[in-house]
Amino acid sequence: MSEEKPGNSFTLFWRYVAGAVIVWTAIIAGSLISNINLLDNQSNELVRKEAIANFNKDQGFRLWGTKHGGVYVPVTGATPPSPYLSHIPERDIETPSGRQLTLLNPAYMVRQLMEDNASFYGVMGKITGLVVLRPGNAPDQWERSALKKLKAGIHEVSEISTIGGRSYFRMMRPMYMKPGCEKCHGHLGFKLGDFRGGVGVSVPIAPYLKAQN
């Protein structure tokens, strides 16, 4: 009966140690990858929820304005009479005291709201279309591609994209002609139910990546 040599026992011990290290390394690596994926998914879900919340806010405000046919506000340097509403009777009115008021249609209202929201909170919004009157409403490259997809019947287009060198989660959903929209857009040939354009929201992802890291 042969006896096991001390050298063989030593070698076998270190093989067990090496095997255990490899197994634990694999477990830890798998756990790390799983947690990174979980954090990534959570960040994506949070930024998407913020985009949807801002989209719903803008939609609610626009629909409220459409229901009332727009609103009259004092004429100021920041809110001059819109040349794109010059075809609307009583675009500009004067109060008995002589105060000058001008009509803001829903698109004008929402644009001002989106601009203020972007300056305060960094979340940008935009109403755009393949046919626009105001040059500032013209789509950029990403928006034009999204509009074509929406017109083809897709309900939503969203992805991470760059604006001005910064990364944003961008989302756009379609906008169709509804009762009340003909007042401002009917002269362009759009009819009730037609695809008019899209409402877009862009949420900066830097705060979410910072929290994730």
Coordinates of C-alpha atoms in Angstrom, one line a residue:
M1 CA 0.0 0.0 0.0
S2 CA 1.6 3.3 -1.2
E3 CA 1.6 6.4 0.8
E4 CA 0.6 9.8 -0.8
K5 CA 3.6 12.0 -1.1
P6 CA 3.6 15.4 0.8
G7 CA 4.2 17.2 -2.5
N8 CA 1.1 15.7 -4.1
S9 CA -1.1 16.8 -1.2
F10 CA 0.3 20.4 -1.4
T11 CA -0.4 20.5 -5.1
L12 CA -3.9 19.1 -4.7
F13 CA -4.6 21.7 -2.0
W14 CA -3.7 24.6 -4.2
R15 CA -5.8 23.1 -7.0
Y16 CA -8.8 23.3 -4.7
V17 CA -7.9 26.8 -3.8
A18 CA -7.5 27.9 -7.4
G19 CA -10.8 26.2 -8.3
A20 CA -12.6 27.9 -5.4
V21 CA -11.1 31.3 -6.5
I22 CA -12.3 30.7 -10.1
V23 CA -15.8 29.8 -9.0
W24 CA -16.2 32.7 -6.6
T25 CA -14.7 35.1 -9.2
A26 CA -17.3 33.9 -11.7
I27 CA -20.1 34.3 -9.1
I28 CA -19.0 37.8 -8.2
A29 CA -18.6 38.8 -11.9
G30 CA -22.0 37.4 -12.7
S31 CA -23.5 39.3 -9.8
L32 CA -21.8 42.5 -10.9
I33 CA -23.0 42.2 -14.4
S34 CA -26.5 41.5 -13.2
N35 CA -26.5 44.5 -10.9
I36 CA -25.1 46.8 -13.6
N37 CA -27.9 45.6 -16.0
L38 CA -30.5 46.2 -13.3
L39 CA -29.2 49.7 -12.6
D40 CA -29.1 50.4 -16.3
N41 CA -32.7 49.2 -16.8
Q42 CA -33.9 51.2 -13.8
S43 CA -32.2 54.4 -15.1
N44 CA -33.8 53.9 -18.5
E45 CA -37.2 53.3 -17.0
L46 CA -36.9 56.5 -14.8
V47 CA -35.8 58.7 -17.7
R48 CA -38.6 57.3 -19.8
K49 CA -41.2 58.0 -17.1
E50 CA -40.0 61.6 -16.8
A51 CA -40.3 62.0 -20.6
I52 CA -43.9 60.6 -20.5
A53 CA -44.8 62.8 -17.6
N54 CA -43.6 65.9 -19.5
F55 CA -45.3 64.8 -22.6
N56 CA -48.7 64.3 -20.8
K57 CA -48.3 67.8 -19.2
D58 CA -47.7 69.4 -22.6
Q59 CA -50.6 67.4 -24.2
G60 CA -53.0 68.4 -21.4
F61 CA -52.1 72.0 -21.8
R62 CA -52.4 72.0 -25.5
L63 CA -55.8 70.2 -25.4
W64 CA -57.0 72.7 -22.8
G65 CA -56.0 75.6 -25.2
T66 CA -57.6 73.9 -28.1
K67 CA -60.9 73.5 -26.2
H68 CA -61.0 77.3 -25.5
G69 CA -59.7 78.3 -29.0
G70 CA -56.6 79.8 -27.6
V71 CA -56.1 82.6 -25.0
Y72 CA -55.6 86.3 -25.2
V73 CA -52.5 87.7 -23.4
P74 CA -51.0 91.2 -23.2
V75 CA -48.7 92.1 -26.1
T76 CA -45.0 92.3 -24.9
G77 CA -41.6 92.1 -26.4
A78 CA -41.5 88.4 -25.5
T79 CA -45.0 87.8 -26.8
P80 CA -45.7 89.8 -30.0
P81 CA -48.7 89.1 -32.2
S82 CA -47.9 86.0 -34.2
P83 CA -47.6 86.7 -38.0
Y84 CA -48.7 83.1 -38.5
L85 CA -52.1 83.8 -37.0
S86 CA -52.7 86.9 -39.1
H87 CA -55.5 85.1 -41.1
I88 CA -57.5 84.7 -37.9
P89 CA -60.2 87.4 -37.3
E90 CA -59.6 89.3 -34.0
R91 CA -56.1 88.1 -33.5
D92 CA -55.5 91.4 -31.8
I93 CA -58.0 93.1 -29.6
E94 CA -58.0 96.1 -27.3
T95 CA -59.6 96.3 -23.8
P96 CA -61.9 99.2 -22.9
S97 CA -59.0 100.7 -21.0
G98 CA -56.8 100.6 -24.0
R99 CA -54.7 97.5 -23.2
Q100 CA -53.5 95.6 -26.2
L101 CA -54.1 91.8 -26.3
T102 CA -53.1 89.2 -28.8
L103 CA -54.3 85.7 -29.4
L104 CA -52.1 82.7 -28.5
N105 CA -53.2 79.6 -30.2
P106 CA -52.4 76.2 -28.5
A107 CA -49.1 75.7 -30.4
Y108 CA -47.9 79.2 -29.4
M109 CA -48.9 78.6 -25.8
V110 CA -47.2 75.2 -25.6
R111 CA -44.0 76.5 -27.2
Q112 CA -43.7 79.2 -24.6
L113 CA -44.3 76.7 -21.9
M114 CA -41.7 74.3 -23.3
E115 CA -39.1 77.1 -23.6
D116 CA -39.7 78.1 -20.0
N117 CA -39.5 74.5 -18.9
A118 CA -36.2 74.0 -20.7
S119 CA -34.6 77.0 -19.1
F120 CA -35.8 76.1 -15.6
Y121 CA -35.4 72.3 -15.6
G122 CA -33.5 71.3 -18.7
V123 CA -36.2 69.2 -20.2
M124 CA -36.9 70.3 -23.8
G125 CA -40.1 70.0 -25.8
K126 CA -41.1 70.8 -29.3
I127 CA -44.1 70.6 -31.6
T128 CA -42.9 70.0 -35.2
G129 CA -44.1 68.6 -38.4
L130 CA -43.1 67.8 -42.0
V131 CA -45.1 70.9 -43.0
V132 CA -44.5 74.0 -40.8
L133 CA -45.2 77.7 -41.1
R134 CA -42.8 79.0 -38.4
P135 CA -39.1 78.2 -39.4
G136 CA -38.3 77.6 -35.7
N137 CA -40.7 74.7 -35.7
A138 CA -38.8 72.9 -38.5
P139 CA -37.6 69.4 -37.5
D140 CA -34.0 68.5 -37.0
Q141 CA -32.6 65.3 -38.6
W142 CA -33.7 63.0 -35.7
E143 CA -37.2 64.6 -35.6
R144 CA -37.6 64.3 -39.4
S145 CA -36.8 60.6 -39.3
A146 CA -39.2 60.2 -36.3
L147 CA -42.0 62.1 -38.1
K148 CA -41.8 59.8 -41.1
K149 CA -42.1 56.7 -38.9
L150 CA -45.0 58.3 -37.0
K151 CA -46.8 59.1 -40.2
A152 CA -46.4 55.5 -41.3
G153 CA -48.3 54.4 -38.3
I154 CA -45.8 53.9 -35.5
H155 CA -47.2 55.1 -32.1
E156 CA -44.0 56.3 -30.6
V157 CA -40.3 56.8 -31.5
S158 CA -37.7 57.0 -28.7
E159 CA -34.0 56.6 -28.3
I160 CA -30.8 58.2 -26.9
S161 CA -29.6 61.0 -29.1
T162 CA -27.3 64.0 -29.0
I163 CA -28.4 67.6 -28.9
G164 CA -25.7 70.3 -28.8
G165 CA -23.1 67.7 -27.7
R166 CA -25.2 66.4 -24.8
S167 CA -27.0 63.1 -24.5
Y168 CA -30.8 63.1 -24.2
F169 CA -33.6 60.5 -24.1
R170 CA -35.7 61.7 -27.0
M171 CA -39.4 60.6 -27.4
M172 CA -41.9 61.7 -30.0
R173 CA -45.6 60.7 -30.4
P174 CA -48.0 61.7 -33.3
M175 CA -50.3 64.6 -33.4
Y176 CA -53.5 64.5 -35.5
M177 CA -56.0 67.2 -36.5
K178 CA -58.8 67.3 -33.9
P179 CA -61.9 69.5 -33.6
G180 CA -60.7 73.1 -33.1
C181 CA -57.4 72.6 -34.9
E182 CA -58.8 73.8 -38.2
K183 CA -59.0 77.3 -36.9
C184 CA -55.2 77.7 -37.2
H185 CA -54.2 74.9 -39.5
G186 CA -57.1 74.4 -41.9
H187 CA -55.8 77.0 -44.4
L188 CA -52.8 74.7 -44.9
G189 CA -55.1 72.0 -46.3
F190 CA -55.2 69.8 -43.2
K191 CA -58.5 68.2 -42.4
L192 CA -59.9 66.5 -39.3
G193 CA -58.1 63.3 -38.6
D194 CA -55.0 64.1 -40.7
F195 CA -51.5 63.5 -39.4
R196 CA -50.3 67.0 -38.5
G197 CA -46.9 66.3 -36.9
G198 CA -45.4 65.2 -33.6
V199 CA -44.9 66.3 -30.0
G200 CA -41.4 65.7 -28.8
V201 CA -39.7 65.6 -25.4
S202 CA -36.0 65.5 -24.7
V203 CA -34.8 64.6 -21.2
P204 CA -31.1 65.0 -20.3
I205 CA -29.7 61.7 -19.1
A206 CA -26.6 63.1 -17.4
P207 CA -28.3 63.2 -13.9
Y208 CA -29.5 59.6 -14.3
L209 CA -26.0 58.4 -15.3
K210 CA -24.5 60.2 -12.3
A211 CA -27.0 58.6 -10.0
Q212 CA -26.4 55.2 -11.6
N213 CA -22.6 55.5 -11.3

